[in-house]
PDB file of C-alpha atoms and ligand atoms in Angstrom:
ATOM      1  CA  MET A   1      73.804  95.209 103.447  1.00 77.00           C
ATOM      2  CA  LYS A   2      72.525  95.783  99.926  1.00 91.00           C
ATOM      3  CA  LEU A   3      75.073  95.040  97.204  1.00 94.00           C
ATOM      4  CA  VAL A   4      74.991  98.547  95.748  1.00 96.00           C
ATOM      5  CA  LYS A   5      75.769 100.105  99.119  1.00 96.00           C
ATOM      6  CA  HIS A   6      78.477  97.546  99.915  1.00 95.00           C
ATOM      7  CA  ILE A   7      80.242  98.086  96.590  1.00 97.00           C
ATOM      8  CA  ALA A   8      79.884 101.884  96.752  1.00 97.00           C
ATOM      9  CA  ASN A   9      81.351 101.841 100.280  1.00 97.00           C
ATOM     10  CA  LEU A  10      84.412 100.077  98.924  1.00 97.00           C
ATOM     11  CA  GLY A  11      85.094 103.147  96.789  1.00 96.00           C
ATOM     12  CA  TYR A  12      83.993 101.806  93.373  1.00 96.00           C
ATOM     13  CA  GLY A  13      81.760 104.829  92.803  1.00 96.00           C
ATOM     14  CA  SER A  14      78.609 106.528  94.009  1.00 96.00           C
ATOM     15  CA  ARG A  15      75.542 104.340  94.475  1.00 96.00           C
ATOM     16  CA  LYS A  16      74.260 105.702  91.159  1.00 97.00           C
ATOM     17  CA  GLN A  17      77.483 104.720  89.410  1.00 97.00           C
ATOM     18  CA  VAL A  18      77.394 101.244  90.951  1.00 97.00           C
ATOM     19  CA  GLN A  19      73.776 100.807  89.830  1.00 97.00           C
ATOM     20  CA  MET A  20      74.963 101.683  86.344  1.00 97.00           C
ATOM     21  CA  MET A  21      77.732  99.072  86.611  1.00 97.00           C
ATOM     22  CA  PHE A  22      75.079  96.465  87.412  1.00 97.00           C
ATOM     23  CA  ARG A  23      73.017  97.560  84.407  1.00 97.00           C
ATOM     24  CA  GLU A  24      76.062  97.339  82.160  1.00 97.00           C
ATOM     25  CA  GLY A  25      76.622  93.721  83.280  1.00 97.00           C
ATOM     26  CA  ARG A  26      80.063  94.488  84.695  1.00 97.00           C
ATOM     27  CA  ILE A  27      79.247  92.875  88.019  1.00 97.00           C
ATOM     28  CA  THR A  28      79.198  89.079  87.938  1.00 97.00           C
ATOM     29  CA  ASP A  29      79.707  86.063  90.147  1.00 95.00           C
ATOM     30  CA  ALA A  30      82.856  83.937  90.077  1.00 94.00           C
ATOM     31  CA  ASP A  31      81.490  81.952  87.075  1.00 95.00           C
ATOM     32  CA  GLY A  32      80.861  85.102  85.057  1.00 95.00           C
ATOM     33  CA  GLU A  33      77.059  85.063  85.579  1.00 96.00           C
ATOM     34  CA  VAL A  34      75.762  88.620  85.573  1.00 97.00           C
ATOM     35  CA  LEU A  35      74.487  89.738  88.967  1.00 96.00           C
ATOM     36  CA  TYR A  36      71.599  92.098  89.659  1.00 95.00           C
ATOM     37  CA  ALA A  37      71.528  94.793  92.318  1.00 94.00           C
ATOM     38  CA  ASP A  38      69.017  92.951  94.493  1.00 93.00           C
ATOM     39  CA  ASP A  39      70.688  89.513  94.277  1.00 93.00           C
ATOM     40  CA  LYS A  40      71.681  88.009  97.617  1.00 92.00           C
ATOM     41  CA  VAL A  41      75.254  86.770  97.351  1.00 93.00           C
ATOM     42  CA  GLU A  42      78.313  86.724  99.564  1.00 91.00           C
ATOM     43  CA  PRO A  43      80.773  89.512  98.695  1.00 89.00           C
ATOM     44  CA  GLN A  44      83.549  86.918  98.121  1.00 91.00           C
ATOM     45  CA  VAL A  45      81.848  85.632  94.963  1.00 95.00           C
ATOM     46  CA  ILE A  46      81.443  89.081  93.391  1.00 96.00           C
ATOM     47  CA  ARG A  47      83.606  90.087  90.460  1.00 97.00           C
ATOM     48  CA  ILE A  48      83.785  93.540  88.886  1.00 97.00           C
ATOM     49  CA  ASP A  49      85.083  93.427  85.328  1.00 96.00           C
ATOM     50  CA  GLY A  50      86.264  89.920  86.255  1.00 96.00           C
ATOM     51  CA  GLU A  51      88.274  91.064  89.284  1.00 95.00           C
ATOM     52  CA  PRO A  52      87.451  90.100  92.890  1.00 94.00           C
ATOM     53  CA  LEU A  53      86.120  92.873  95.106  1.00 94.00           C
ATOM     54  CA  ASP A  54      88.515  94.740  97.360  1.00 93.00           C
ATOM     55  CA  PRO A  55      88.553  93.494 100.970  1.00 92.00           C
ATOM     56  CA  PRO A  56      85.542  94.378 103.136  1.00 93.00           C
ATOM     57  CA  PRO A  57      85.796  96.700 106.166  1.00 95.00           C
ATOM     58  CA  GLY A  58      88.353  95.444 108.648  1.00 95.00           C
ATOM     59  CA  LEU A  59      91.158  96.292 106.226  1.00 96.00           C
ATOM     60  CA  THR A  60      94.523  96.917 107.860  1.00 98.00           C
ATOM     61  CA  LEU A  61      97.734  97.261 105.914  1.00 98.00           C
ATOM     62  CA  MET A  62     101.358  98.254 106.290  1.00 98.00           C
ATOM     63  CA  LEU A  63     103.024 100.592 103.858  1.00 98.00           C
ATOM     64  CA  HIS A  64     106.712 101.278 103.407  1.00 98.00           C
ATOM     65  CA  LYS A  65     106.303 105.019 103.167  1.00 98.00           C
ATOM     66  CA  PRO A  66     109.020 106.627 101.080  1.00 98.00           C
ATOM     67  CA  ALA A  67     110.333 110.046 102.088  1.00 98.00           C
ATOM     68  CA  GLY A  68     108.526 112.823 100.206  1.00 98.00           C
ATOM     69  CA  PHE A  69     104.953 111.547 100.660  1.00 98.00           C
ATOM     70  CA  THR A  70     102.445 113.242 102.994  1.00 97.00           C
ATOM     71  CA  CYS A  71     100.121 111.333 105.329  1.00 96.00           C
ATOM     72  CA  SER A  72      96.891 112.974 104.163  1.00 92.00           C
ATOM     73  CA  THR A  73      93.947 112.284 101.852  1.00 86.00           C
ATOM     74  CA  LYS A  74      94.069 115.772 100.373  1.00 85.00           C
ATOM     75  CA  ASP A  75      97.087 117.990 100.393  1.00 84.00           C
ATOM     76  CA  VAL A  76      99.435 119.395  97.823  1.00 87.00           C
ATOM     77  CA  GLY A  77     102.217 117.161  96.555  1.00 94.00           C
ATOM     78  CA  ARG A  78     102.544 113.416  96.730  1.00 97.00           C
ATOM     79  CA  LEU A  79     100.260 111.597  99.176  1.00 97.00           C
ATOM     80  CA  ILE A  80     100.531 108.147 100.744  1.00 98.00           C
ATOM     81  CA  TYR A  81      97.210 107.287  99.064  1.00 96.00           C
ATOM     82  CA  ASP A  82      98.906 107.698  95.667  1.00 96.00           C
ATOM     83  CA  LEU A  83     100.787 104.488  96.552  1.00 97.00           C
ATOM     84  CA  LEU A  84      97.601 102.461  97.138  1.00 96.00           C
ATOM     85  CA  PRO A  85      94.794 101.387  94.796  1.00 93.00           C
ATOM     86  CA  PRO A  86      92.890 104.620  93.985  1.00 91.00           C
ATOM     87  CA  ARG A  87      89.626 103.301  95.448  1.00 94.00           C
ATOM     88  CA  PHE A  88      91.180 102.983  98.903  1.00 95.00           C
ATOM     89  CA  ARG A  89      90.882 106.706  99.576  1.00 92.00           C
ATOM     90  CA  ASP A  90      87.135 106.648  98.829  1.00 94.00           C
ATOM     91  CA  ARG A  91      86.226 103.806 101.164  1.00 96.00           C
ATOM     92  CA  SER A  92      83.651 104.064 103.924  1.00 96.00           C
ATOM     93  CA  PRO A  93      84.547 103.553 106.707  1.00 97.00           C
ATOM     94  CA  VAL A  94      87.565 105.617 105.843  1.00 96.00           C
ATOM     95  CA  LEU A  95      91.022 104.048 105.637  1.00 97.00           C
ATOM     96  CA  SER A  96      93.212 106.242 107.848  1.00 96.00           C
ATOM     97  CA  SER A  97      96.847 106.194 108.723  1.00 97.00           C
ATOM     98  CA  VAL A  98      97.580 105.164 112.289  1.00 97.00           C
ATOM     99  CA  GLY A  99      99.274 108.323 113.454  1.00 95.00           C
ATOM    100  CA  ARG A 100     101.513 110.051 110.965  1.00 96.00           C
ATOM    101  CA  LEU A 101     105.044 110.121 109.726  1.00 98.00           C
ATOM    102  CA  ASP A 102     106.465 113.464 108.613  1.00 97.00           C
ATOM    103  CA  ARG A 103     106.663 113.997 104.881  1.00 97.00           C
ATOM    104  CA  ASP A 104     110.427 113.500 105.000  1.00 97.00           C
ATOM    105  CA  THR A 105     110.311 110.377 107.188  1.00 98.00           C
ATOM    106  CA  SER A 106     110.324 106.952 105.564  1.00 98.00           C
ATOM    107  CA  GLY A 107     109.365 103.534 106.858  1.00 98.00           C
ATOM    108  CA  LEU A 108     106.631 101.565 108.515  1.00 98.00           C
ATOM    109  CA  LEU A 109     103.190 103.160 108.411  1.00 98.00           C
ATOM    110  CA  LEU A 110      99.991 101.333 109.338  1.00 98.00           C
ATOM    111  CA  LEU A 111      96.609 102.147 107.824  1.00 98.00           C
ATOM    112  CA  THR A 112      93.274 100.789 108.966  1.00 98.00           C
ATOM    113  CA  ASP A 113      89.539 101.353 108.585  1.00 97.00           C
ATOM    114  CA  ASP A 114      88.953  99.785 112.007  1.00 97.00           C
ATOM    115  CA  GLY A 115      88.554 102.671 114.459  1.00 97.00           C
ATOM    116  CA  ALA A 116      88.772 100.479 117.572  1.00 97.00           C
ATOM    117  CA  LEU A 117      92.001  98.915 116.340  1.00 98.00           C
ATOM    118  CA  LEU A 118      93.448 102.334 115.501  1.00 98.00           C
ATOM    119  CA  HIS A 119      92.731 103.569 119.033  1.00 97.00           C
ATOM    120  CA  ARG A 120      94.220 100.440 120.553  1.00 97.00           C
ATOM    121  CA  ILE A 121      97.454 100.898 118.559  1.00 97.00           C
ATOM    122  CA  VAL A 122      97.909 104.559 119.477  1.00 95.00           C
ATOM    123  CA  SER A 123      96.637 104.240 123.060  1.00 95.00           C
ATOM    124  CA  PRO A 124      99.234 105.032 125.734  1.00 93.00           C
ATOM    125  CA  LYS A 125      97.913 101.917 127.488  1.00 93.00           C
ATOM    126  CA  SER A 126      99.301  99.737 124.680  1.00 94.00           C
ATOM    127  CA  ALA A 127     102.636 101.614 124.913  1.00 92.00           C
ATOM    128  CA  LEU A 128     103.810 100.061 121.667  1.00 96.00           C
ATOM    129  CA  ASP A 129     107.498 100.601 120.914  1.00 96.00           C
ATOM    130  CA  LYS A 130     108.294 102.684 117.873  1.00 97.00           C
ATOM    131  CA  VAL A 131     111.767 102.135 116.514  1.00 98.00           C
ATOM    132  CA  TYR A 132     113.497 104.787 114.400  1.00 98.00           C
ATOM    133  CA  GLU A 133     116.861 105.021 112.717  1.00 98.00           C
ATOM    134  CA  ALA A 134     118.135 108.577 112.390  1.00 98.00           C
ATOM    135  CA  GLU A 135     120.951 110.115 110.381  1.00 98.00           C
ATOM    136  CA  LEU A 136     122.278 113.209 112.034  1.00 98.00           C
ATOM    137  CA  ALA A 137     123.935 116.400 110.869  1.00 98.00           C
ATOM    138  CA  GLN A 138     126.482 116.434 113.721  1.00 98.00           C
ATOM    139  CA  ASP A 139     128.528 113.777 115.474  1.00 98.00           C
ATOM    140  CA  LEU A 140     126.858 112.382 118.584  1.00 98.00           C
ATOM    141  CA  ARG A 141     128.317 113.898 121.747  1.00 97.00           C
ATOM    142  CA  GLY A 142     128.055 110.784 123.892  1.00 97.00           C
ATOM    143  CA  ASP A 143     125.583 112.043 126.491  1.00 97.00           C
ATOM    144  CA  GLU A 144     122.419 111.639 124.389  1.00 98.00           C
ATOM    145  CA  ALA A 145     121.559 108.102 125.552  1.00 98.00           C
ATOM    146  CA  ALA A 146     121.576 109.187 129.200  1.00 98.00           C
ATOM    147  CA  THR A 147     119.500 112.298 128.456  1.00 98.00           C
ATOM    148  CA  PHE A 148     116.905 110.339 126.490  1.00 98.00           C
ATOM    149  CA  ALA A 149     116.744 107.571 129.122  1.00 98.00           C
ATOM    150  CA  SER A 150     116.344 110.024 132.005  1.00 98.00           C
ATOM    151  CA  GLY A 151     112.594 110.517 131.826  1.00 97.00           C
ATOM    152  CA  THR A 152     113.188 114.221 132.548  1.00 97.00           C
ATOM    153  CA  LEU A 153     113.736 115.642 129.059  1.00 98.00           C
ATOM    154  CA  MET A 154     111.228 118.416 128.367  1.00 97.00           C
ATOM    155  CA  LEU A 155     110.494 119.400 124.787  1.00 96.00           C
ATOM    156  CA  GLU A 156     109.784 123.016 123.993  1.00 89.00           C
ATOM    157  CA  SER A 157     106.179 124.109 124.634  1.00 89.00           C
ATOM    158  CA  GLU A 158     105.270 120.853 126.414  1.00 94.00           C
ATOM    159  CA  ASP A 159     104.319 120.532 130.058  1.00 94.00           C
ATOM    160  CA  LYS A 160     105.239 116.883 130.663  1.00 96.00           C
ATOM    161  CA  PRO A 161     108.705 115.333 130.347  1.00 98.00           C
ATOM    162  CA  LEU A 162     109.246 112.586 127.797  1.00 98.00           C
ATOM    163  CA  LEU A 163     109.078 108.972 128.880  1.00 97.00           C
ATOM    164  CA  PRO A 164     112.477 107.291 128.993  1.00 98.00           C
ATOM    165  CA  ALA A 165     113.633 106.240 125.514  1.00 98.00           C
ATOM    166  CA  GLU A 166     116.537 104.009 124.470  1.00 98.00           C
ATOM    167  CA  LEU A 167     119.252 105.217 122.137  1.00 98.00           C
ATOM    168  CA  GLU A 168     121.675 102.861 120.424  1.00 98.00           C
ATOM    169  CA  VAL A 169     124.645 104.402 118.653  1.00 98.00           C
ATOM    170  CA  LEU A 170     125.073 102.947 115.163  1.00 98.00           C
ATOM    171  CA  GLY A 171     127.840 105.264 113.986  1.00 98.00           C
ATOM    172  CA  PRO A 172     129.246 108.753 114.630  1.00 98.00           C
ATOM    173  CA  ARG A 173     126.141 110.297 113.029  1.00 98.00           C
ATOM    174  CA  ARG A 174     123.712 107.368 113.117  1.00 98.00           C
ATOM    175  CA  ALA A 175     121.493 106.163 115.917  1.00 98.00           C
ATOM    176  CA  ARG A 176     118.550 103.907 116.636  1.00 98.00           C
ATOM    177  CA  LEU A 177     115.925 105.238 119.002  1.00 98.00           C
ATOM    178  CA  VAL A 178     113.167 103.242 120.703  1.00 98.00           C
ATOM    179  CA  LEU A 179     110.212 105.372 121.836  1.00 98.00           C
ATOM    180  CA  HIS A 180     107.278 104.288 123.979  1.00 96.00           C
ATOM    181  CA  GLU A 181     104.992 107.189 123.156  1.00 95.00           C
ATOM    182  CA  GLY A 182     104.275 109.332 120.108  1.00 93.00           C
ATOM    183  CA  ARG A 183     104.515 113.098 120.289  1.00 94.00           C
ATOM    184  CA  TYR A 184     104.519 115.601 117.466  1.00 94.00           C
ATOM    185  CA  HIS A 185     107.836 115.460 115.518  1.00 96.00           C
ATOM    186  CA  GLN A 186     109.207 113.675 118.549  1.00 97.00           C
ATOM    187  CA  VAL A 187     112.468 112.287 117.178  1.00 98.00           C
ATOM    188  CA  ARG A 188     113.427 115.509 115.403  1.00 98.00           C
ATOM    189  CA  ARG A 189     112.632 117.557 118.508  1.00 98.00           C
ATOM    190  CA  MET A 190     114.569 115.190 120.779  1.00 98.00           C
ATOM    191  CA  PHE A 191     117.718 115.509 118.703  1.00 98.00           C
ATOM    192  CA  ALA A 192     117.209 119.271 118.442  1.00 97.00           C
ATOM    193  CA  ALA A 193     117.050 119.341 122.262  1.00 97.00           C
ATOM    194  CA  VAL A 194     120.571 117.839 122.402  1.00 97.00           C
ATOM    195  CA  GLY A 195     121.978 120.251 119.829  1.00 97.00           C
ATOM    196  CA  ASN A 196     121.742 118.024 116.759  1.00 98.00           C
ATOM    197  CA  HIS A 197     119.637 117.901 113.618  1.00 98.00           C
ATOM    198  CA  VAL A 198     117.963 114.885 111.996  1.00 98.00           C
ATOM    199  CA  GLN A 199     118.850 114.695 108.320  1.00 98.00           C
ATOM    200  CA  ALA A 200     117.028 111.457 107.531  1.00 98.00           C
ATOM    201  CA  LEU A 201     114.581 109.443 109.587  1.00 98.00           C
ATOM    202  CA  HIS A 202     113.214 105.955 109.086  1.00 98.00           C
ATOM    203  CA  ARG A 203     110.789 103.888 111.191  1.00 98.00           C
ATOM    204  CA  SER A 204     111.537 100.180 111.114  1.00 98.00           C
ATOM    205  CA  ARG A 205     109.258  98.695 113.771  1.00 97.00           C
ATOM    206  CA  ILE A 206     106.036  99.280 115.700  1.00 97.00           C
ATOM    207  CA  GLY A 207     105.426  96.917 118.617  1.00 97.00           C
ATOM    208  CA  GLY A 208     106.564  93.517 117.397  1.00 96.00           C
ATOM    209  CA  LEU A 209     105.859  94.287 113.737  1.00 97.00           C
ATOM    210  CA  GLU A 210     108.781  94.986 111.434  1.00 96.00           C
ATOM    211  CA  LEU A 211     108.831  96.467 107.975  1.00 95.00           C
ATOM    212  CA  GLY A 212     110.718  93.409 106.746  1.00 91.00           C
ATOM    213  CA  ALA A 213     111.407  93.079 103.044  1.00 91.00           C
ATOM    214  CA  LEU A 214     108.882  95.663 101.813  1.00 96.00           C
ATOM    215  CA  GLU A 215     110.566  98.091  99.430  1.00 97.00           C
ATOM    216  CA  PRO A 216     109.785 101.829  99.567  1.00 98.00           C
ATOM    217  CA  GLY A 217     106.298 102.371  98.119  1.00 98.00           C
ATOM    218  CA  GLN A 218     105.221  98.759  98.611  1.00 98.00           C
ATOM    219  CA  TRP A 219     102.382  97.710 100.905  1.00 98.00           C
ATOM    220  CA  ARG A 220     100.730  94.541 102.102  1.00 97.00           C
ATOM    221  CA  MET A 221      97.604  93.595 104.024  1.00 96.00           C
ATOM    222  CA  LEU A 222      98.000  92.529 107.616  1.00 97.00           C
ATOM    223  CA  ASP A 223      96.519  89.277 108.885  1.00 95.00           C
ATOM    224  CA  ALA A 224      95.680  88.032 112.383  1.00 95.00           C
ATOM    225  CA  GLY A 225      99.264  86.798 112.858  1.00 96.00           C
ATOM    226  CA  ASP A 226     100.645  90.265 112.064  1.00 96.00           C
ATOM    227  CA  LEU A 227      98.292  91.859 114.594  1.00 96.00           C
ATOM    228  CA  GLU A 228      99.381  89.341 117.207  1.00 96.00           C
ATOM    229  CA  ARG A 229     103.000  90.256 116.491  1.00 96.00           C
ATOM    230  CA  LEU A 230     102.154  93.964 116.617  1.00 97.00           C
ATOM    231  CA  PHE A 231     100.757  93.747 120.163  1.00 96.00           C
ATOM    232  CA  GLY A 232     103.036  90.936 121.296  1.00 93.00           C
ATOM    233  CA  GLN A 233     105.963  93.332 121.356  1.00 74.00           C
ATOM    234  CA  ARG A 234     109.483  92.012 121.747  1.00 60.00           C
ATOM    235  CA  GLY A 235     111.949  93.635 124.073  1.00 50.00           C
TER     236      GLY A 235
HETATM  237  N1  LIG B 301     109.327 111.668 114.984  1.00 78.59           N
HETATM  238  C1  LIG B 301     109.552 112.642 114.078  1.00 78.59           C
HETATM  239  O1  LIG B 301     110.204 113.634 114.370  1.00 78.59           O
HETATM  240  N2  LIG B 301     109.053 112.488 112.835  1.00 78.59           N
HETATM  241  C2  LIG B 301     108.338 111.402 112.457  1.00 78.59           C
HETATM  242  O2  LIG B 301     107.917 111.314 111.303  1.00 78.59           O
HETATM  243  C3  LIG B 301     108.122 110.396 113.411  1.00 78.59           C
HETATM  244  C4  LIG B 301     108.629 110.560 114.664  1.00 78.59           C
END
């Protein structure tokens, strides 16, 4: 691919703007030699204003989404993309979140520009666990684990019962829930179905991949080992 197109696709600007960056001598190799738009070089050697280029397509990252941020590229209020380098929302192929977390949910969110990978993660065939910790408005009654594990719980306006899910009680108003599917507002609707209300919700794991030490708002790129962990789910 031509350098101008490659750099524009990484979100550095329109092709016209990138051509201008070449003319201004802002694009160099690793030794500071000015590059020209029709040079043939590997993207790894390119520097823009002395900085290495952002990663090429195939970018997958995990974000510790704080509560209060919306999973969208354009919406009112604070967006998950505000937590990433600004260019990331202008990349082509587009960097999308893998599913969504509600605005008020915190925790592990994956983003990728690899469409095949995204489909594999969300596919029911992969059946990746999603682990949530919920804080509740009311004390647990004691029958929730059996209801959630039954495989018969129907959510309002759905025509198929939920798959069995595992509930672990962490306190009178705290619980961990392991889901094997992803339906709209699923955790909130499940607790509503048993007469409770989720006050705070956090996702700590998808498949075998944990949020780990990432602080709210922090993100990191995933490597091949992370993807192996993601699909090599633990029980
Ligand atoms: N279930 C919910 O209700 N909300 C989320 O954000 C994720 C799962």
